[in-house]
Amino acid sequence: MSKVSALYPGSFDPPTNGHLDLIERGAKIFEELVVGILRNSEKSPMFSLAERLEMLKTLTAHLKNVRIEAFHGLMVEYAKSIDATCVLRGIRAVSDYEYELQMALMNRKLEPTLETVFMMPADKYSYVSSRLVREVAQIGGPVKGLVPEVVEQKLREKLEPAYKFHDEMQEATARSSGAKEKKRKRK
Ligand code: PNS
């Protein structure tokens, strides 16, 4: 059997532990794995392309057959330009399937020689998505365990006012319930 080079395309805004889990699994079965970050001018991402490139390079530095790149335009054309014969995508739950199937079949129509391979991340990440991580972080909520530490740090830097406000509210709530408890004991 020939050795296969695969492309794992996505927005990675930001990269999550689920993405990293899939990259590590993919790196084990493909000879070469290129993580392609979509340079998407329609969406306004939370993290710039340069930031996403930097984070993913740091996170995958230990994987010698993994390369991080950016692409624009049609994914199938980019895959062809880097000699990838396979596209890797993650499926977390049944809800992902419909969108992924549609995309895989459209990509097959555009480029019949390119195969899509689906892999499942560890079940502990089955509910983790970049969209929900952004939503929680934008309100200053905890994302520990959902994203790698470097990403958590970047989110904290980027959303400092939200985290500060959230922490202050938590402290105020703790102080007020502490005061109520004291009052109750005194009675
Ligand atoms: O992480 P995402 O946002 O689910 O990734 C979606 C991605 C980047 C894989 C998809 O939007 C894509 O391939 N975009 C490039 C443009 C393209 O080829 N579109 C046709 C898809 S059928």
CSV table of C-alpha atoms and ligand atoms in Angstrom, one decimal:
chain,number,residue,atom,x,y,z
A,1,MET,CA,0.0,0.0,0.0
A,2,SER,CA,1.3,3.5,-0.9
A,3,LYS,CA,2.1,6.0,1.9
A,4,VAL,CA,-0.6,8.7,2.2
A,5,SER,CA,-0.2,12.4,2.7
A,6,ALA,CA,-3.3,14.0,4.3
A,7,LEU,CA,-4.7,17.5,4.7
A,8,TYR,CA,-6.5,18.4,7.9
A,9,PRO,CA,-8.3,21.6,6.9
A,10,GLY,CA,-10.2,23.9,9.3
A,11,SER,CA,-10.7,27.3,10.8
A,12,PHE,CA,-9.0,26.5,14.2
A,13,ASP,CA,-10.3,29.7,15.8
A,14,PRO,CA,-9.0,28.8,18.3
A,15,PRO,CA,-7.4,25.3,18.2
A,16,THR,CA,-9.1,23.1,20.8
A,17,ASN,CA,-8.0,19.9,22.6
A,18,GLY,CA,-10.3,18.1,20.2
A,19,HIS,CA,-8.3,19.4,17.2
A,20,LEU,CA,-5.0,18.4,18.9
A,21,ASP,CA,-6.3,15.0,19.7
A,22,LEU,CA,-7.3,14.5,16.0
A,23,ILE,CA,-3.9,15.8,14.8
A,24,GLU,CA,-2.1,13.3,17.1
A,25,ARG,CA,-4.3,10.4,15.8
A,26,GLY,CA,-3.8,11.5,12.2
A,27,ALA,CA,-0.1,11.8,12.6
A,28,LYS,CA,0.0,8.1,13.6
A,29,ILE,CA,-1.7,6.8,10.5
A,30,PHE,CA,-0.6,9.2,7.7
A,31,GLU,CA,3.0,9.5,6.5
A,32,GLU,CA,2.6,13.3,6.4
A,33,LEU,CA,-0.2,15.5,7.8
A,34,VAL,CA,-0.6,19.1,6.8
A,35,VAL,CA,-2.9,21.1,9.0
A,36,GLY,CA,-4.4,23.8,6.7
A,37,ILE,CA,-5.8,26.9,8.3
A,38,LEU,CA,-8.4,28.6,6.2
A,39,ARG,CA,-7.6,32.2,5.5
A,40,ASN,CA,-11.3,33.3,5.4
A,41,SER,CA,-12.0,36.9,4.6
A,42,GLU,CA,-15.8,36.4,5.0
A,43,LYS,CA,-15.7,35.4,8.7
A,44,SER,CA,-14.1,37.8,11.1
A,45,PRO,CA,-12.1,35.4,13.3
A,46,MET,CA,-11.2,36.0,16.9
A,47,PHE,CA,-7.6,35.0,16.3
A,48,SER,CA,-5.6,36.4,13.3
A,49,LEU,CA,-4.2,33.9,10.8
A,50,ALA,CA,-0.7,34.6,12.2
A,51,GLU,CA,-1.9,33.8,15.8
A,52,ARG,CA,-3.5,30.6,14.7
A,53,LEU,CA,-0.4,29.6,12.8
A,54,GLU,CA,1.8,30.3,15.8
A,55,MET,CA,-0.4,28.4,18.3
A,56,LEU,CA,-0.7,25.3,16.1
A,57,LYS,CA,3.0,25.3,15.3
A,58,THR,CA,3.8,25.4,19.1
A,59,LEU,CA,1.2,22.7,19.8
A,60,THR,CA,2.5,20.3,17.2
A,61,ALA,CA,6.2,20.9,17.5
A,62,HIS,CA,6.6,17.4,18.9
A,63,LEU,CA,5.0,15.8,15.8
A,64,LYS,CA,7.7,15.5,13.2
A,65,ASN,CA,5.4,14.5,10.3
A,66,VAL,CA,3.0,17.4,10.9
A,67,ARG,CA,3.2,20.7,9.1
A,68,ILE,CA,1.1,23.8,9.7
A,69,GLU,CA,0.1,26.0,6.7
A,70,ALA,CA,-2.5,28.5,5.7
A,71,PHE,CA,-4.6,28.3,2.6
A,72,HIS,CA,-7.3,30.2,0.7
A,73,GLY,CA,-9.7,29.3,-2.1
A,74,LEU,CA,-11.0,25.8,-2.7
A,75,MET,CA,-9.7,23.2,-0.3
A,76,VAL,CA,-9.5,20.5,-3.0
A,77,GLU,CA,-7.2,22.7,-5.1
A,78,TYR,CA,-5.0,23.4,-2.1
A,79,ALA,CA,-4.9,19.7,-1.3
A,80,LYS,CA,-3.8,19.0,-4.9
A,81,SER,CA,-1.1,21.7,-4.7
A,82,ILE,CA,0.5,20.0,-1.7
A,83,ASP,CA,0.1,16.4,-3.1
A,84,ALA,CA,-2.3,15.4,-0.4
A,85,THR,CA,-4.5,12.5,-1.5
A,86,CYS,CA,-6.6,12.4,1.6
A,87,VAL,CA,-8.6,14.9,3.7
A,88,LEU,CA,-8.9,14.3,7.4
A,89,ARG,CA,-12.0,15.6,9.2
A,90,GLY,CA,-13.2,15.0,12.8
A,91,ILE,CA,-16.7,13.8,13.7
A,92,ARG,CA,-17.7,14.3,17.3
A,93,ALA,CA,-21.4,13.4,17.2
A,94,VAL,CA,-24.2,12.5,14.9
A,95,SER,CA,-25.0,16.2,14.5
A,96,ASP,CA,-21.6,16.7,12.7
A,97,TYR,CA,-22.4,14.0,10.2
A,98,GLU,CA,-24.8,15.7,7.9
A,99,TYR,CA,-22.6,18.8,7.3
A,100,GLU,CA,-19.5,16.7,7.0
A,101,LEU,CA,-21.2,14.2,4.6
A,102,GLN,CA,-22.4,17.1,2.4
A,103,MET,CA,-18.9,18.7,2.4
A,104,ALA,CA,-17.2,15.4,1.6
A,105,LEU,CA,-19.5,14.6,-1.3
A,106,MET,CA,-19.1,18.2,-2.7
A,107,ASN,CA,-15.4,17.8,-2.4
A,108,ARG,CA,-15.6,14.5,-4.2
A,109,LYS,CA,-17.6,16.1,-7.0
A,110,LEU,CA,-14.9,18.8,-7.3
A,111,GLU,CA,-12.0,16.3,-7.1
A,112,PRO,CA,-12.9,12.6,-7.4
A,113,THR,CA,-9.4,11.4,-6.5
A,114,LEU,CA,-9.4,13.0,-3.1
A,115,GLU,CA,-10.7,10.8,-0.3
A,116,THR,CA,-12.2,12.1,2.9
A,117,VAL,CA,-11.3,10.1,6.1
A,118,PHE,CA,-13.3,10.7,9.3
A,119,MET,CA,-11.8,10.1,12.7
A,120,MET,CA,-13.4,10.5,16.1
A,121,PRO,CA,-11.6,12.5,18.8
A,122,ALA,CA,-11.5,11.1,22.4
A,123,ASP,CA,-15.0,11.1,23.8
A,124,LYS,CA,-14.1,13.5,26.5
A,125,TYR,CA,-13.8,16.2,23.8
A,126,SER,CA,-17.0,15.2,22.0
A,127,TYR,CA,-18.8,18.4,23.0
A,128,VAL,CA,-15.9,20.7,22.5
A,129,SER,CA,-16.0,23.2,19.6
A,130,SER,CA,-14.2,26.4,18.8
A,131,ARG,CA,-17.5,28.2,18.7
A,132,LEU,CA,-18.5,27.2,22.2
A,133,VAL,CA,-15.0,27.9,23.5
A,134,ARG,CA,-15.2,31.4,22.1
A,135,GLU,CA,-18.6,31.9,23.6
A,136,VAL,CA,-17.6,30.8,27.1
A,137,ALA,CA,-14.3,32.8,26.9
A,138,GLN,CA,-16.0,36.0,25.7
A,139,ILE,CA,-18.0,36.0,29.0
A,140,GLY,CA,-14.8,35.3,31.0
A,141,GLY,CA,-15.8,31.7,31.7
A,142,PRO,CA,-13.3,28.9,32.4
A,143,VAL,CA,-12.0,27.0,29.4
A,144,LYS,CA,-9.4,24.9,31.2
A,145,GLY,CA,-9.3,21.4,29.8
A,146,LEU,CA,-11.1,22.4,26.6
A,147,VAL,CA,-8.1,24.0,25.0
A,148,PRO,CA,-4.4,23.6,25.4
A,149,GLU,CA,-2.7,25.9,28.0
A,150,VAL,CA,-1.1,28.1,25.3
A,151,VAL,CA,-4.5,28.8,23.8
A,152,GLU,CA,-6.1,29.4,27.3
A,153,GLN,CA,-3.3,31.9,27.9
A,154,LYS,CA,-3.9,33.6,24.6
A,155,LEU,CA,-7.7,33.8,25.3
A,156,ARG,CA,-7.0,35.4,28.6
A,157,GLU,CA,-4.7,38.0,27.1
A,158,LYS,CA,-7.2,38.8,24.3
A,159,LEU,CA,-10.3,38.9,26.5
A,160,GLU,CA,-8.7,40.4,29.6
A,161,PRO,CA,-11.6,42.8,30.4
A,162,ALA,CA,-14.1,39.9,30.2
A,163,TYR,CA,-12.0,37.7,32.5
A,164,LYS,CA,-11.4,40.6,34.9
A,165,PHE,CA,-15.1,41.4,35.1
A,166,HIS,CA,-16.0,37.7,35.6
A,167,ASP,CA,-13.4,37.2,38.3
A,168,GLU,CA,-14.6,40.3,40.1
A,169,MET,CA,-18.2,39.1,40.0
A,170,GLN,CA,-17.2,35.7,41.3
A,171,GLU,CA,-15.3,37.4,44.2
A,172,ALA,CA,-18.2,39.7,45.0
A,173,THR,CA,-20.6,36.7,45.0
A,174,ALA,CA,-18.2,34.8,47.3
A,175,ARG,CA,-17.9,37.8,49.7
A,176,SER,CA,-21.7,38.3,49.9
A,177,SER,CA,-22.4,34.6,50.5
A,178,GLY,CA,-19.7,34.6,53.2
A,179,ALA,CA,-21.2,37.6,54.9
A,180,LYS,CA,-24.7,36.0,54.8
A,181,GLU,CA,-23.3,32.8,56.3
A,182,LYS,CA,-21.7,34.7,59.2
A,183,LYS,CA,-25.0,36.5,59.8
A,184,ARG,CA,-26.9,33.2,59.9
A,185,LYS,CA,-24.4,31.7,62.4
A,186,ARG,CA,-24.7,34.8,64.7
A,187,LYS,CA,-28.5,34.3,64.9
B,1,PNS,O1,-13.2,24.2,11.0
B,1,PNS,P1,-14.3,24.4,9.9
B,1,PNS,O2,-14.8,25.8,9.9
B,1,PNS,O3,-15.4,23.4,10.1
B,1,PNS,O4,-13.6,24.1,8.5
B,1,PNS,C1,-14.4,24.2,7.3
B,1,PNS,C2,-13.4,24.1,6.1
B,1,PNS,C3,-12.3,25.1,6.2
B,1,PNS,C4,-12.9,22.7,6.0
B,1,PNS,C5,-14.3,24.4,4.8
B,1,PNS,O5,-15.0,25.6,5.0
B,1,PNS,C6,-13.4,24.5,3.6
B,1,PNS,O6,-12.9,23.6,3.1
B,1,PNS,N1,-13.3,25.8,3.1
B,1,PNS,C7,-12.6,26.1,1.9
B,1,PNS,C8,-13.4,26.5,0.7
B,1,PNS,C9,-14.0,25.2,0.1
B,1,PNS,O7,-13.3,24.4,-0.5
B,1,PNS,N2,-15.3,25.1,0.1
B,1,PNS,C10,-16.1,24.0,-0.4
B,1,PNS,C11,-16.4,23.0,0.7
B,1,PNS,S1,-17.4,21.7,0.2
